[in-house]
mmCIF file of C-alpha atoms and ligand atoms in Angstrom:
data_model
loop_
_atom_site.group_PDB
_atom_site.id
_atom_site.type_symbol
_atom_site.label_atom_id
_atom_site.label_comp_id
_atom_site.label_asym_id
_atom_site.label_seq_id
_atom_site.Cartn_x
_atom_site.Cartn_y
_atom_site.Cartn_z
ATOM 1 C CA MET A 649 -54.432 93.020 -3.150
ATOM 2 C CA THR A 650 -52.374 89.860 -3.560
ATOM 3 C CA LEU A 651 -50.303 88.593 -0.622
ATOM 4 C CA THR A 652 -47.156 89.736 -2.407
ATOM 5 C CA GLU A 653 -48.560 93.253 -2.839
ATOM 6 C CA SER A 654 -49.734 93.368 0.760
ATOM 7 C CA GLU A 655 -46.320 92.261 2.017
ATOM 8 C CA ALA A 656 -44.641 94.992 -0.011
ATOM 9 C CA LYS A 657 -46.995 97.599 1.489
ATOM 10 C CA HIS A 658 -47.241 96.432 5.120
ATOM 11 C CA ILE A 659 -43.998 94.738 6.141
ATOM 12 C CA GLN A 660 -40.570 96.302 6.683
ATOM 13 C CA PRO A 661 -38.541 95.477 3.579
ATOM 14 C CA THR A 662 -35.748 93.623 5.408
ATOM 15 C CA TYR A 663 -36.089 90.268 3.642
ATOM 16 C CA THR A 664 -35.399 89.203 0.078
ATOM 17 C CA ARG A 665 -38.026 86.530 -0.415
ATOM 18 C CA GLN A 666 -38.136 83.740 -2.941
ATOM 19 C CA PRO A 667 -41.333 84.137 -4.992
ATOM 20 C CA ILE A 668 -43.487 81.370 -3.510
ATOM 21 C CA HIS A 669 -46.081 81.307 -0.709
ATOM 22 C CA ILE A 670 -45.570 78.208 1.392
ATOM 23 C CA THR A 671 -48.785 76.960 2.931
ATOM 24 C CA ARG A 672 -48.089 73.488 4.319
ATOM 25 C CA GLY A 673 -45.263 71.138 5.276
ATOM 26 C CA SER A 674 -44.847 67.472 6.147
ATOM 27 C CA SER A 675 -41.551 65.743 6.879
ATOM 28 C CA CYS A 676 -39.049 66.865 4.182
ATOM 29 C CA ARG A 677 -41.621 68.389 1.855
ATOM 30 C CA VAL A 678 -43.493 71.684 1.668
ATOM 31 C CA TRP A 679 -46.260 72.855 -0.669
ATOM 32 C CA ASP A 680 -46.960 76.299 -2.088
ATOM 33 C CA ALA A 681 -50.322 78.011 -2.590
ATOM 34 C CA GLU A 682 -50.617 76.490 -6.060
ATOM 35 C CA GLY A 683 -50.144 73.002 -4.636
ATOM 36 C CA LYS A 684 -46.637 72.581 -6.050
ATOM 37 C CA GLU A 685 -44.459 70.267 -3.970
ATOM 38 C CA TYR A 686 -40.859 71.006 -2.955
ATOM 39 C CA LEU A 687 -38.127 68.995 -1.276
ATOM 40 C CA ASP A 688 -37.031 71.311 1.494
ATOM 41 C CA CYS A 689 -33.239 71.262 1.679
ATOM 42 C CA LEU A 690 -33.041 74.329 3.871
ATOM 43 C CA ALA A 691 -35.390 73.332 6.726
ATOM 44 C CA GLY A 692 -36.216 76.905 7.695
ATOM 45 C CA ILE A 693 -32.452 77.647 7.947
ATOM 46 C CA ALA A 694 -31.399 74.577 9.974
ATOM 47 C CA VAL A 695 -34.509 74.703 12.152
ATOM 48 C CA ASN A 696 -36.861 71.863 11.182
ATOM 49 C CA VAL A 697 -34.473 69.057 12.187
ATOM 50 C CA CYS A 698 -37.312 66.569 12.752
ATOM 51 C CA GLY A 699 -38.958 67.497 9.453
ATOM 52 C CA HIS A 700 -42.050 69.667 9.114
ATOM 53 C CA CYS A 701 -44.895 69.058 11.560
ATOM 54 C CA HIS A 702 -43.425 65.924 13.134
ATOM 55 C CA PRO A 703 -46.449 64.224 14.789
ATOM 56 C CA ARG A 704 -44.723 63.944 18.175
ATOM 57 C CA VAL A 705 -43.722 67.609 18.200
ATOM 58 C CA VAL A 706 -47.244 68.622 17.103
ATOM 59 C CA GLU A 707 -48.783 66.440 19.813
ATOM 60 C CA ALA A 708 -46.512 67.892 22.527
ATOM 61 C CA ILE A 709 -47.378 71.469 21.497
ATOM 62 C CA LYS A 710 -51.121 70.640 21.398
ATOM 63 C CA MET A 711 -51.089 68.992 24.817
ATOM 64 C CA GLN A 712 -49.108 71.806 26.409
ATOM 65 C CA ALA A 713 -51.296 74.475 24.749
ATOM 66 C CA GLU A 714 -54.347 72.879 26.322
ATOM 67 C CA THR A 715 -52.679 72.821 29.752
ATOM 68 C CA LEU A 716 -50.617 75.999 30.232
ATOM 69 C CA ILE A 717 -49.238 78.415 27.635
ATOM 70 C CA HIS A 718 -47.500 81.100 29.686
ATOM 71 C CA THR A 719 -46.953 82.193 33.272
ATOM 72 C CA SER A 720 -43.610 84.116 33.192
ATOM 73 C CA ASN A 721 -40.462 83.406 35.183
ATOM 74 C CA LEU A 722 -42.068 84.632 38.393
ATOM 75 C CA TYR A 723 -43.011 80.968 38.972
ATOM 76 C CA TYR A 724 -41.555 77.486 38.576
ATOM 77 C CA THR A 725 -42.767 75.467 35.584
ATOM 78 C CA GLU A 726 -41.881 71.839 34.989
ATOM 79 C CA PRO A 727 -41.180 71.857 31.207
ATOM 80 C CA GLN A 728 -38.475 74.531 31.686
ATOM 81 C CA ILE A 729 -36.751 72.626 34.488
ATOM 82 C CA ARG A 730 -36.941 69.297 32.619
ATOM 83 C CA LEU A 731 -35.511 70.914 29.492
ATOM 84 C CA ALA A 732 -32.647 72.433 31.494
ATOM 85 C CA GLU A 733 -31.853 68.921 32.821
ATOM 86 C CA GLU A 734 -31.779 67.567 29.265
ATOM 87 C CA LEU A 735 -29.581 70.386 27.947
ATOM 88 C CA VAL A 736 -27.120 69.993 30.817
ATOM 89 C CA LYS A 737 -26.876 66.276 29.994
ATOM 90 C CA LEU A 738 -26.436 66.894 26.257
ATOM 91 C CA THR A 739 -23.941 69.767 26.464
ATOM 92 C CA GLY A 740 -21.795 68.599 29.376
ATOM 93 C CA LEU A 741 -22.119 72.116 30.803
ATOM 94 C CA ASP A 742 -23.815 72.951 34.105
ATOM 95 C CA ARG A 743 -26.391 75.726 33.906
ATOM 96 C CA ILE A 744 -28.887 77.003 31.360
ATOM 97 C CA PHE A 745 -30.275 80.452 30.662
ATOM 98 C CA PHE A 746 -33.322 80.406 28.383
ATOM 99 C CA CYS A 747 -34.191 83.043 25.807
ATOM 100 C CA ASN A 748 -36.101 83.257 22.525
ATOM 101 C CA SER A 749 -33.562 83.283 19.693
ATOM 102 C CA GLY A 750 -29.957 82.908 18.654
ATOM 103 C CA THR A 751 -29.176 86.594 18.876
ATOM 104 C CA GLU A 752 -30.579 86.676 22.412
ATOM 105 C CA ALA A 753 -28.400 83.714 23.351
ATOM 106 C CA ALA A 754 -25.371 85.695 22.117
ATOM 107 C CA GLU A 755 -26.469 88.703 24.194
ATOM 108 C CA ALA A 756 -26.759 86.507 27.280
ATOM 109 C CA ALA A 757 -23.312 85.038 26.628
ATOM 110 C CA MET A 758 -21.756 88.495 26.284
ATOM 111 C CA LYS A 759 -23.366 89.731 29.495
ATOM 112 C CA LEU A 760 -22.362 86.586 31.384
ATOM 113 C CA ALA A 761 -18.767 86.809 30.132
ATOM 114 C CA ARG A 762 -18.511 90.422 31.290
ATOM 115 C CA ARG A 763 -20.212 89.656 34.603
ATOM 116 C CA ALA A 764 -18.094 86.602 35.387
ATOM 117 C CA THR A 765 -14.695 87.968 34.320
ATOM 118 C CA GLY A 766 -15.039 91.662 35.139
ATOM 119 C CA LYS A 767 -13.451 92.236 31.725
ATOM 120 C CA THR A 768 -15.065 94.013 28.768
ATOM 121 C CA ASP A 769 -13.671 92.909 25.419
ATOM 122 C CA PHE A 770 -14.349 90.147 22.901
ATOM 123 C CA ILE A 771 -12.533 88.534 20.008
ATOM 124 C CA ALA A 772 -14.549 87.068 17.128
ATOM 125 C CA ALA A 773 -13.600 85.709 13.710
ATOM 126 C CA GLU A 774 -13.722 87.195 10.254
ATOM 127 C CA ASN A 775 -16.803 85.884 8.412
ATOM 128 C CA SER A 776 -18.619 85.303 11.706
ATOM 129 C CA PHE A 777 -22.372 85.556 12.216
ATOM 130 C CA HIS A 778 -23.767 85.747 15.741
ATOM 131 C CA GLY A 779 -26.993 87.713 15.291
ATOM 132 C CA ARG A 780 -28.544 91.106 14.604
ATOM 133 C CA THR A 781 -29.224 92.876 17.905
ATOM 134 C CA LEU A 782 -26.653 95.528 18.770
ATOM 135 C CA GLY A 783 -24.572 93.310 21.072
ATOM 136 C CA ALA A 784 -24.635 90.228 18.840
ATOM 137 C CA LEU A 785 -24.143 92.435 15.781
ATOM 138 C CA SER A 786 -20.944 93.729 17.373
ATOM 139 C CA LEU A 787 -19.634 90.143 17.126
ATOM 140 C CA THR A 788 -20.854 89.742 13.519
ATOM 141 C CA HIS A 789 -18.194 90.528 10.964
ATOM 142 C CA THR A 790 -20.218 91.274 7.799
ATOM 143 C CA GLU A 791 -19.691 94.928 6.947
ATOM 144 C CA LYS A 792 -23.072 95.498 5.283
ATOM 145 C CA TYR A 793 -24.931 94.265 8.388
ATOM 146 C CA ARG A 794 -22.849 96.466 10.738
ATOM 147 C CA LYS A 795 -22.144 99.731 8.953
ATOM 148 C CA PRO A 796 -25.600 101.407 9.056
ATOM 149 C CA PHE A 797 -25.890 100.777 12.799
ATOM 150 C CA GLU A 798 -22.543 101.927 14.115
ATOM 151 C CA PRO A 799 -21.346 102.761 16.695
ATOM 152 C CA LEU A 800 -21.602 99.209 18.016
ATOM 153 C CA ILE A 801 -20.126 97.840 21.232
ATOM 154 C CA PRO A 802 -16.492 98.906 21.566
ATOM 155 C CA GLY A 803 -13.705 96.441 22.285
ATOM 156 C CA VAL A 804 -14.528 93.762 19.709
ATOM 157 C CA MET A 805 -11.616 92.555 17.583
ATOM 158 C CA PHE A 806 -11.916 90.355 14.489
ATOM 159 C CA VAL A 807 -9.172 87.906 13.627
ATOM 160 C CA LYS A 808 -8.621 85.525 10.741
ATOM 161 C CA TYR A 809 -10.547 82.235 11.139
ATOM 162 C CA ASN A 810 -8.441 79.080 11.471
ATOM 163 C CA ASP A 811 -5.384 81.086 12.562
ATOM 164 C CA ALA A 812 -4.636 80.376 16.216
ATOM 165 C CA SER A 813 -1.607 82.666 16.395
ATOM 166 C CA ALA A 814 -3.710 85.618 15.184
ATOM 167 C CA MET A 815 -6.119 84.793 17.988
ATOM 168 C CA GLU A 816 -3.343 84.624 20.551
ATOM 169 C CA ALA A 817 -1.871 87.935 19.395
ATOM 170 C CA ALA A 818 -5.249 89.675 19.719
ATOM 171 C CA ILE A 819 -5.769 88.815 23.397
ATOM 172 C CA THR A 820 -5.270 91.712 25.814
ATOM 173 C CA PRO A 821 -5.748 92.008 29.590
ATOM 174 C CA ASP A 822 -9.272 93.308 28.831
ATOM 175 C CA THR A 823 -10.350 90.269 26.778
ATOM 176 C CA ALA A 824 -13.312 88.593 28.476
ATOM 177 C CA ALA A 825 -14.016 85.959 25.833
ATOM 178 C CA VAL A 826 -13.325 84.535 22.424
ATOM 179 C CA VAL A 827 -16.468 83.764 20.371
ATOM 180 C CA LEU A 828 -16.405 81.224 17.534
ATOM 181 C CA GLU A 829 -18.585 78.995 15.386
ATOM 182 C CA ALA A 830 -17.129 75.494 14.847
ATOM 183 C CA VAL A 831 -18.585 75.675 11.349
ATOM 184 C CA GLN A 832 -19.336 79.170 10.072
ATOM 185 C CA GLY A 833 -22.836 78.838 8.664
ATOM 186 C CA GLU A 834 -23.823 82.221 7.218
ATOM 187 C CA GLY A 835 -20.138 82.776 6.432
ATOM 188 C CA GLY A 836 -20.319 80.003 3.810
ATOM 189 C CA VAL A 837 -20.054 76.611 5.604
ATOM 190 C CA LYS A 838 -16.428 77.191 6.596
ATOM 191 C CA ILE A 839 -15.121 74.500 8.906
ATOM 192 C CA ALA A 840 -12.699 75.039 11.781
ATOM 193 C CA SER A 841 -9.662 72.796 11.447
ATOM 194 C CA LYS A 842 -9.136 70.099 14.111
ATOM 195 C CA GLU A 843 -6.033 71.853 15.464
ATOM 196 C CA TYR A 844 -7.573 75.326 15.454
ATOM 197 C CA LEU A 845 -10.230 74.789 18.096
ATOM 198 C CA LYS A 846 -7.854 72.688 20.205
ATOM 199 C CA GLU A 847 -5.202 75.421 20.063
ATOM 200 C CA VAL A 848 -7.734 78.166 20.781
ATOM 201 C CA ARG A 849 -8.970 76.152 23.770
ATOM 202 C CA GLU A 850 -5.407 75.921 25.123
ATOM 203 C CA ILE A 851 -4.711 79.595 24.504
ATOM 204 C CA CYS A 852 -7.916 80.540 26.336
ATOM 205 C CA ASN A 853 -6.902 78.391 29.293
ATOM 206 C CA GLU A 854 -3.403 79.866 29.433
ATOM 207 C CA ARG A 855 -4.553 83.469 29.074
ATOM 208 C CA ASP A 856 -7.584 83.130 31.349
ATOM 209 C CA VAL A 857 -10.085 84.008 28.629
ATOM 210 C CA LEU A 858 -13.499 82.357 28.229
ATOM 211 C CA LEU A 859 -14.302 80.347 25.112
ATOM 212 C CA ILE A 860 -17.836 80.863 23.790
ATOM 213 C CA ILE A 861 -18.906 78.479 21.028
ATOM 214 C CA ASP A 862 -21.943 79.497 18.971
ATOM 215 C CA GLU A 863 -23.894 76.300 18.204
ATOM 216 C CA VAL A 864 -27.003 78.139 17.033
ATOM 217 C CA GLN A 865 -26.786 76.691 13.517
ATOM 218 C CA THR A 866 -24.616 73.625 14.148
ATOM 219 C CA GLY A 867 -26.435 72.254 17.205
ATOM 220 C CA PHE A 868 -28.873 69.375 17.669
ATOM 221 C CA GLY A 869 -27.342 66.870 15.286
ATOM 222 C CA ARG A 870 -26.820 69.121 12.286
ATOM 223 C CA THR A 871 -23.122 68.225 11.865
ATOM 224 C CA GLY A 872 -23.396 64.534 12.790
ATOM 225 C CA ALA A 873 -22.793 65.140 16.506
ATOM 226 C CA TRP A 874 -25.187 66.656 19.027
ATOM 227 C CA PHE A 875 -22.941 69.729 19.001
ATOM 228 C CA ALA A 876 -20.160 70.528 16.531
ATOM 229 C CA TYR A 877 -17.513 71.139 19.215
ATOM 230 C CA GLU A 878 -17.669 67.409 20.048
ATOM 231 C CA HIS A 879 -15.823 66.708 16.786
ATOM 232 C CA TYR A 880 -12.849 68.642 18.188
ATOM 233 C CA GLY A 881 -12.451 66.989 21.589
ATOM 234 C CA ILE A 882 -12.891 70.329 23.349
ATOM 235 C CA LYS A 883 -15.495 71.833 25.638
ATOM 236 C CA PRO A 884 -16.515 75.489 25.604
ATOM 237 C CA ASP A 885 -17.052 77.511 28.784
ATOM 238 C CA ILE A 886 -20.229 78.994 27.376
ATOM 239 C CA MET A 887 -22.287 77.902 24.375
ATOM 240 C CA THR A 888 -25.278 79.337 22.586
ATOM 241 C CA MET A 889 -28.159 77.408 21.014
ATOM 242 C CA ALA A 890 -31.340 78.249 19.109
ATOM 243 C CA LYS A 891 -32.570 77.373 15.582
ATOM 244 C CA ALA A 892 -33.249 73.591 15.747
ATOM 245 C CA ILE A 893 -33.831 73.436 19.495
ATOM 246 C CA GLY A 894 -37.632 73.797 19.255
ATOM 247 C CA SER A 895 -38.364 72.498 15.729
ATOM 248 C CA GLY A 896 -39.502 76.007 14.783
ATOM 249 C CA PHE A 897 -41.129 77.042 18.028
ATOM 250 C CA PRO A 898 -39.022 80.102 18.973
ATOM 251 C CA ILE A 899 -36.581 79.329 21.755
ATOM 252 C CA GLY A 900 -32.899 79.887 22.462
ATOM 253 C CA ALA A 901 -30.589 78.909 25.282
ATOM 254 C CA MET A 902 -27.162 79.554 26.715
ATOM 255 C CA ALA A 903 -25.300 76.832 28.612
ATOM 256 C CA SER A 904 -22.350 77.601 30.858
ATOM 257 C CA ARG A 905 -19.949 76.294 33.479
ATOM 258 C CA ASP A 906 -21.162 76.239 37.052
ATOM 259 C CA ASP A 907 -18.644 78.833 38.249
ATOM 260 C CA LEU A 908 -19.932 81.390 35.733
ATOM 261 C CA GLN A 909 -23.072 82.780 37.261
ATOM 262 C CA PHE A 910 -25.360 85.769 36.965
ATOM 263 C CA GLU A 911 -26.854 87.271 40.073
ATOM 264 C CA ARG A 912 -30.604 87.608 40.581
ATOM 265 C CA GLY A 913 -31.979 90.394 38.444
ATOM 266 C CA ASP A 914 -28.937 90.529 36.121
ATOM 267 C CA HIS A 915 -30.795 89.309 33.052
ATOM 268 C CA GLY A 916 -34.188 87.997 32.021
ATOM 269 C CA ALA A 917 -36.989 87.900 29.460
ATOM 270 C CA THR A 918 -40.764 87.667 29.806
ATOM 271 C CA PHE A 919 -41.290 84.770 27.399
ATOM 272 C CA ALA A 920 -38.021 82.952 28.070
ATOM 273 C CA GLY A 921 -38.308 79.247 28.802
ATOM 274 C CA GLY A 922 -42.107 79.326 28.562
ATOM 275 C CA PRO A 923 -43.971 76.025 28.887
ATOM 276 C CA LEU A 924 -45.014 75.829 25.234
ATOM 277 C CA ALA A 925 -41.507 76.462 23.873
ATOM 278 C CA CYS A 926 -39.969 74.010 26.325
ATOM 279 C CA ALA A 927 -42.541 71.312 25.517
ATOM 280 C CA ALA A 928 -41.712 71.725 21.812
ATOM 281 C CA SER A 929 -38.018 71.450 22.612
ATOM 282 C CA LEU A 930 -38.376 68.393 24.862
ATOM 283 C CA ALA A 931 -40.295 66.642 22.079
ATOM 284 C CA THR A 932 -37.641 67.676 19.532
ATOM 285 C CA ILE A 933 -34.835 66.210 21.648
ATOM 286 C CA ASP A 934 -36.871 63.044 22.170
ATOM 287 C CA VAL A 935 -37.380 62.618 18.408
ATOM 288 C CA ILE A 936 -33.683 63.278 17.627
ATOM 289 C CA ARG A 937 -32.730 60.616 20.177
ATOM 290 C CA SER A 938 -35.334 57.967 19.402
ATOM 291 C CA GLU A 939 -35.028 58.235 15.610
ATOM 292 C CA GLY A 940 -31.217 58.251 15.731
ATOM 293 C CA LEU A 941 -31.068 61.537 13.817
ATOM 294 C CA VAL A 942 -27.522 62.439 14.904
ATOM 295 C CA GLU A 943 -26.212 59.242 13.305
ATOM 296 C CA ARG A 944 -28.450 59.747 10.253
ATOM 297 C CA SER A 945 -27.036 63.227 9.810
ATOM 298 C CA ARG A 946 -23.530 61.778 9.695
ATOM 299 C CA VAL A 947 -24.350 58.982 7.260
ATOM 300 C CA LEU A 948 -26.687 60.882 4.939
ATOM 301 C CA GLY A 949 -24.468 63.962 5.039
ATOM 302 C CA ALA A 950 -21.619 61.853 3.669
ATOM 303 C CA ARG A 951 -23.921 60.567 0.899
ATOM 304 C CA LEU A 952 -25.006 64.097 -0.004
ATOM 305 C CA LYS A 953 -21.474 65.484 0.077
ATOM 306 C CA SER A 954 -19.969 62.759 -2.090
ATOM 307 C CA GLY A 955 -22.840 63.079 -4.594
ATOM 308 C CA LEU A 956 -22.300 66.831 -4.858
ATOM 309 C CA GLN A 957 -18.539 66.351 -5.166
ATOM 310 C CA SER A 958 -19.028 64.594 -8.477
ATOM 311 C CA ILE A 959 -20.563 67.755 -9.983
ATOM 312 C CA GLU A 960 -18.015 69.989 -11.748
ATOM 313 C CA SER A 961 -20.182 72.949 -12.691
ATOM 314 C CA LEU A 962 -23.814 74.084 -12.773
ATOM 315 C CA ALA A 963 -25.200 76.448 -15.414
ATOM 316 C CA GLY A 964 -21.650 77.319 -16.450
ATOM 317 C CA ASN A 965 -20.627 78.213 -12.883
ATOM 318 C CA ARG A 966 -17.645 76.102 -11.798
ATOM 319 C CA VAL A 967 -17.621 74.413 -8.391
ATOM 320 C CA ARG A 968 -14.606 75.461 -6.311
ATOM 321 C CA GLU A 969 -15.222 73.147 -3.389
ATOM 322 C CA VAL A 970 -17.906 71.060 -1.695
ATOM 323 C CA ARG A 971 -17.456 71.035 2.071
ATOM 324 C CA GLY A 972 -19.523 70.121 5.058
ATOM 325 C CA MET A 973 -20.073 68.149 8.197
ATOM 326 C CA GLY A 974 -23.115 65.924 8.542
ATOM 327 C CA LEU A 975 -26.152 67.446 6.877
ATOM 328 C CA MET A 976 -24.593 70.916 6.785
ATOM 329 C CA VAL A 977 -23.111 71.081 3.315
ATOM 330 C CA GLY A 978 -21.981 73.998 1.164
ATOM 331 C CA MET A 979 -21.148 73.991 -2.523
ATOM 332 C CA ASP A 980 -18.791 76.870 -3.194
ATOM 333 C CA PHE A 981 -18.906 78.279 -6.755
ATOM 334 C CA GLU A 982 -16.563 80.557 -8.652
ATOM 335 C CA SER A 983 -19.279 83.205 -8.973
ATOM 336 C CA GLY A 984 -22.611 84.134 -7.354
ATOM 337 C CA CYS A 985 -25.098 81.277 -6.961
ATOM 338 C CA GLY A 986 -28.417 83.155 -6.645
ATOM 339 C CA LYS A 987 -29.528 81.981 -10.081
ATOM 340 C CA LEU A 988 -28.907 78.350 -9.082
ATOM 341 C CA VAL A 989 -31.268 78.765 -6.118
ATOM 342 C CA ASP A 990 -34.000 79.873 -8.547
ATOM 343 C CA MET A 991 -33.251 77.007 -10.941
ATOM 344 C CA ALA A 992 -33.377 74.430 -8.152
ATOM 345 C CA ARG A 993 -36.636 75.859 -6.793
ATOM 346 C CA GLU A 994 -38.260 75.789 -10.223
ATOM 347 C CA ARG A 995 -37.284 72.090 -10.336
ATOM 348 C CA GLY A 996 -38.740 71.452 -6.868
ATOM 349 C CA VAL A 997 -35.790 71.749 -4.455
ATOM 350 C CA LEU A 998 -35.459 74.556 -1.879
ATOM 351 C CA LEU A 999 -31.922 75.790 -1.164
ATOM 352 C CA ASN A 1000 -30.278 79.097 -0.440
ATOM 353 C CA CYS A 1001 -27.161 80.976 -1.325
ATOM 354 C CA THR A 1002 -24.963 82.351 1.438
ATOM 355 C CA ALA A 1003 -21.779 84.426 1.347
ATOM 356 C CA ASP A 1004 -22.635 85.125 -2.344
ATOM 357 C CA THR A 1005 -21.112 81.978 -3.806
ATOM 358 C CA VAL A 1006 -22.094 79.116 -1.497
ATOM 359 C CA LEU A 1007 -25.130 76.993 -2.291
ATOM 360 C CA ARG A 1008 -26.220 75.726 1.116
ATOM 361 C CA PHE A 1009 -27.855 72.388 1.932
ATOM 362 C CA LEU A 1010 -29.458 72.069 5.397
ATOM 363 C CA PRO A 1011 -32.227 69.483 4.990
ATOM 364 C CA PRO A 1012 -34.257 68.031 7.859
ATOM 365 C CA LEU A 1013 -32.261 65.236 9.523
ATOM 366 C CA THR A 1014 -35.201 62.937 8.768
ATOM 367 C CA ILE A 1015 -34.450 63.099 5.027
ATOM 368 C CA THR A 1016 -34.286 59.610 3.466
ATOM 369 C CA ASP A 1017 -31.628 58.066 1.208
ATOM 370 C CA GLU A 1018 -34.125 58.210 -1.675
ATOM 371 C CA GLU A 1019 -34.779 61.897 -1.064
ATOM 372 C CA ILE A 1020 -31.033 62.644 -0.989
ATOM 373 C CA ASP A 1021 -30.707 60.850 -4.334
ATOM 374 C CA GLN A 1022 -33.672 62.827 -5.666
ATOM 375 C CA VAL A 1023 -32.018 66.108 -4.593
ATOM 376 C CA LEU A 1024 -28.752 65.022 -6.256
ATOM 377 C CA ALA A 1025 -30.616 64.116 -9.446
ATOM 378 C CA VAL A 1026 -32.473 67.447 -9.564
ATOM 379 C CA VAL A 1027 -29.377 69.544 -8.826
ATOM 380 C CA GLY A 1028 -27.222 67.475 -11.188
ATOM 381 C CA ALA A 1029 -29.770 67.885 -13.975
ATOM 382 C CA ILE A 1030 -29.346 71.683 -13.901
ATOM 383 C CA GLY A 1031 -26.269 70.683 -15.897
HETATM 384 C C1 LIG B 1775 -28.910 82.197 12.906
HETATM 385 C C2 LIG B 1775 -27.715 82.375 13.739
HETATM 386 C C3 LIG B 1775 -27.701 83.270 14.824
HETATM 387 C C4 LIG B 1775 -28.850 84.180 15.137
HETATM 388 O O1 LIG B 1775 -30.001 83.486 15.496
HETATM 389 P P1 LIG B 1775 -31.435 84.186 15.407
HETATM 390 O O2 LIG B 1775 -32.346 83.180 16.053
HETATM 391 O O3 LIG B 1775 -31.717 84.440 13.973
HETATM 392 O O4 LIG B 1775 -31.352 85.444 16.187
HETATM 393 C C5 LIG B 1775 -26.569 83.312 15.619
HETATM 394 N N1 LIG B 1775 -25.508 82.535 15.356
HETATM 395 C C6 LIG B 1775 -25.484 81.670 14.325
HETATM 396 C C7 LIG B 1775 -24.280 80.818 14.104
HETATM 397 C C8 LIG B 1775 -26.575 81.572 13.472
HETATM 398 O O5 LIG B 1775 -26.544 80.736 12.432
#
């Protein structure tokens, strides 16, 4: 049985996979089982910020694996506490709850918002994506993800993105929190306007509603700032993180204001904040800082975006708009872009298509100028 046949027989058919078996990665490149090389412009969906198998991340995981892999949260462990210190410094918030993924960070945020406000309801945006577990799915707008699993959590309203008055009108006395992405990733790289997040922040203050910003995809330098909300001069009350935080080692986190607190026993997870995950994350943060990756994301993102903006159509599919922040760039086409993903892959560049028409670029932040130019040449040559 080939691997493809075995996958079809033994794994739940939830994923549509591109037809290659990736066996190895190094910096911005990965190789398939036939030894073919690809420039990875997706980075495991905004995860491998430091590139594949960054030596300092590998070394940190190796050292920690030889020392202590897991003990549970029944005890203190230093990597978890050190990582919490770092995340408090980076986010400007006060307390961290660790978990294992983005969807779990959303669950923690929902529970904390209910616990801290005594209120039950949430407002999220059309086109949002916050995860797949039943709570996080309740905040996710996409009909095809929700429908088969209803009923979901009651009391979630969806309002038009980038429309602050729609947000204001949706708030009721039961609204605990508003949940937003500063750039909607799965929704097609849609960017909140400068005024929108500022206005939403003011509305939340006036109406005594918490503002939860989901930085799961946008965090850790992806948009040319440590966190995307920094571009807007606002601060959330609660924020969620995952994806890039551990360079691919599974870990998520929720940061929050000091006055928003759980009580002992309110929430928890066996693996959460384990030494191995936290060591991977500490090394990731260290690499982002010491290699200036936040700045690189800003500069190289601009290079990528302006290169893509000079392309009018690919394979007869007209470009509607190229938009992005830092190295989070989407190329929005007039019709579906699945075929373009295949064409790029055949030519050695990995991308994906989100929201049907948006070709998404999320390369490692370690990508070089030459590699950006190579990507532009390959994509441009699709013609
Ligand atoms: C990926 C993503 C999630 C869910 O994270 P998982 O780790 O896949 O559970 C939540 N929010 C946003 C914005 C995401 O991009």
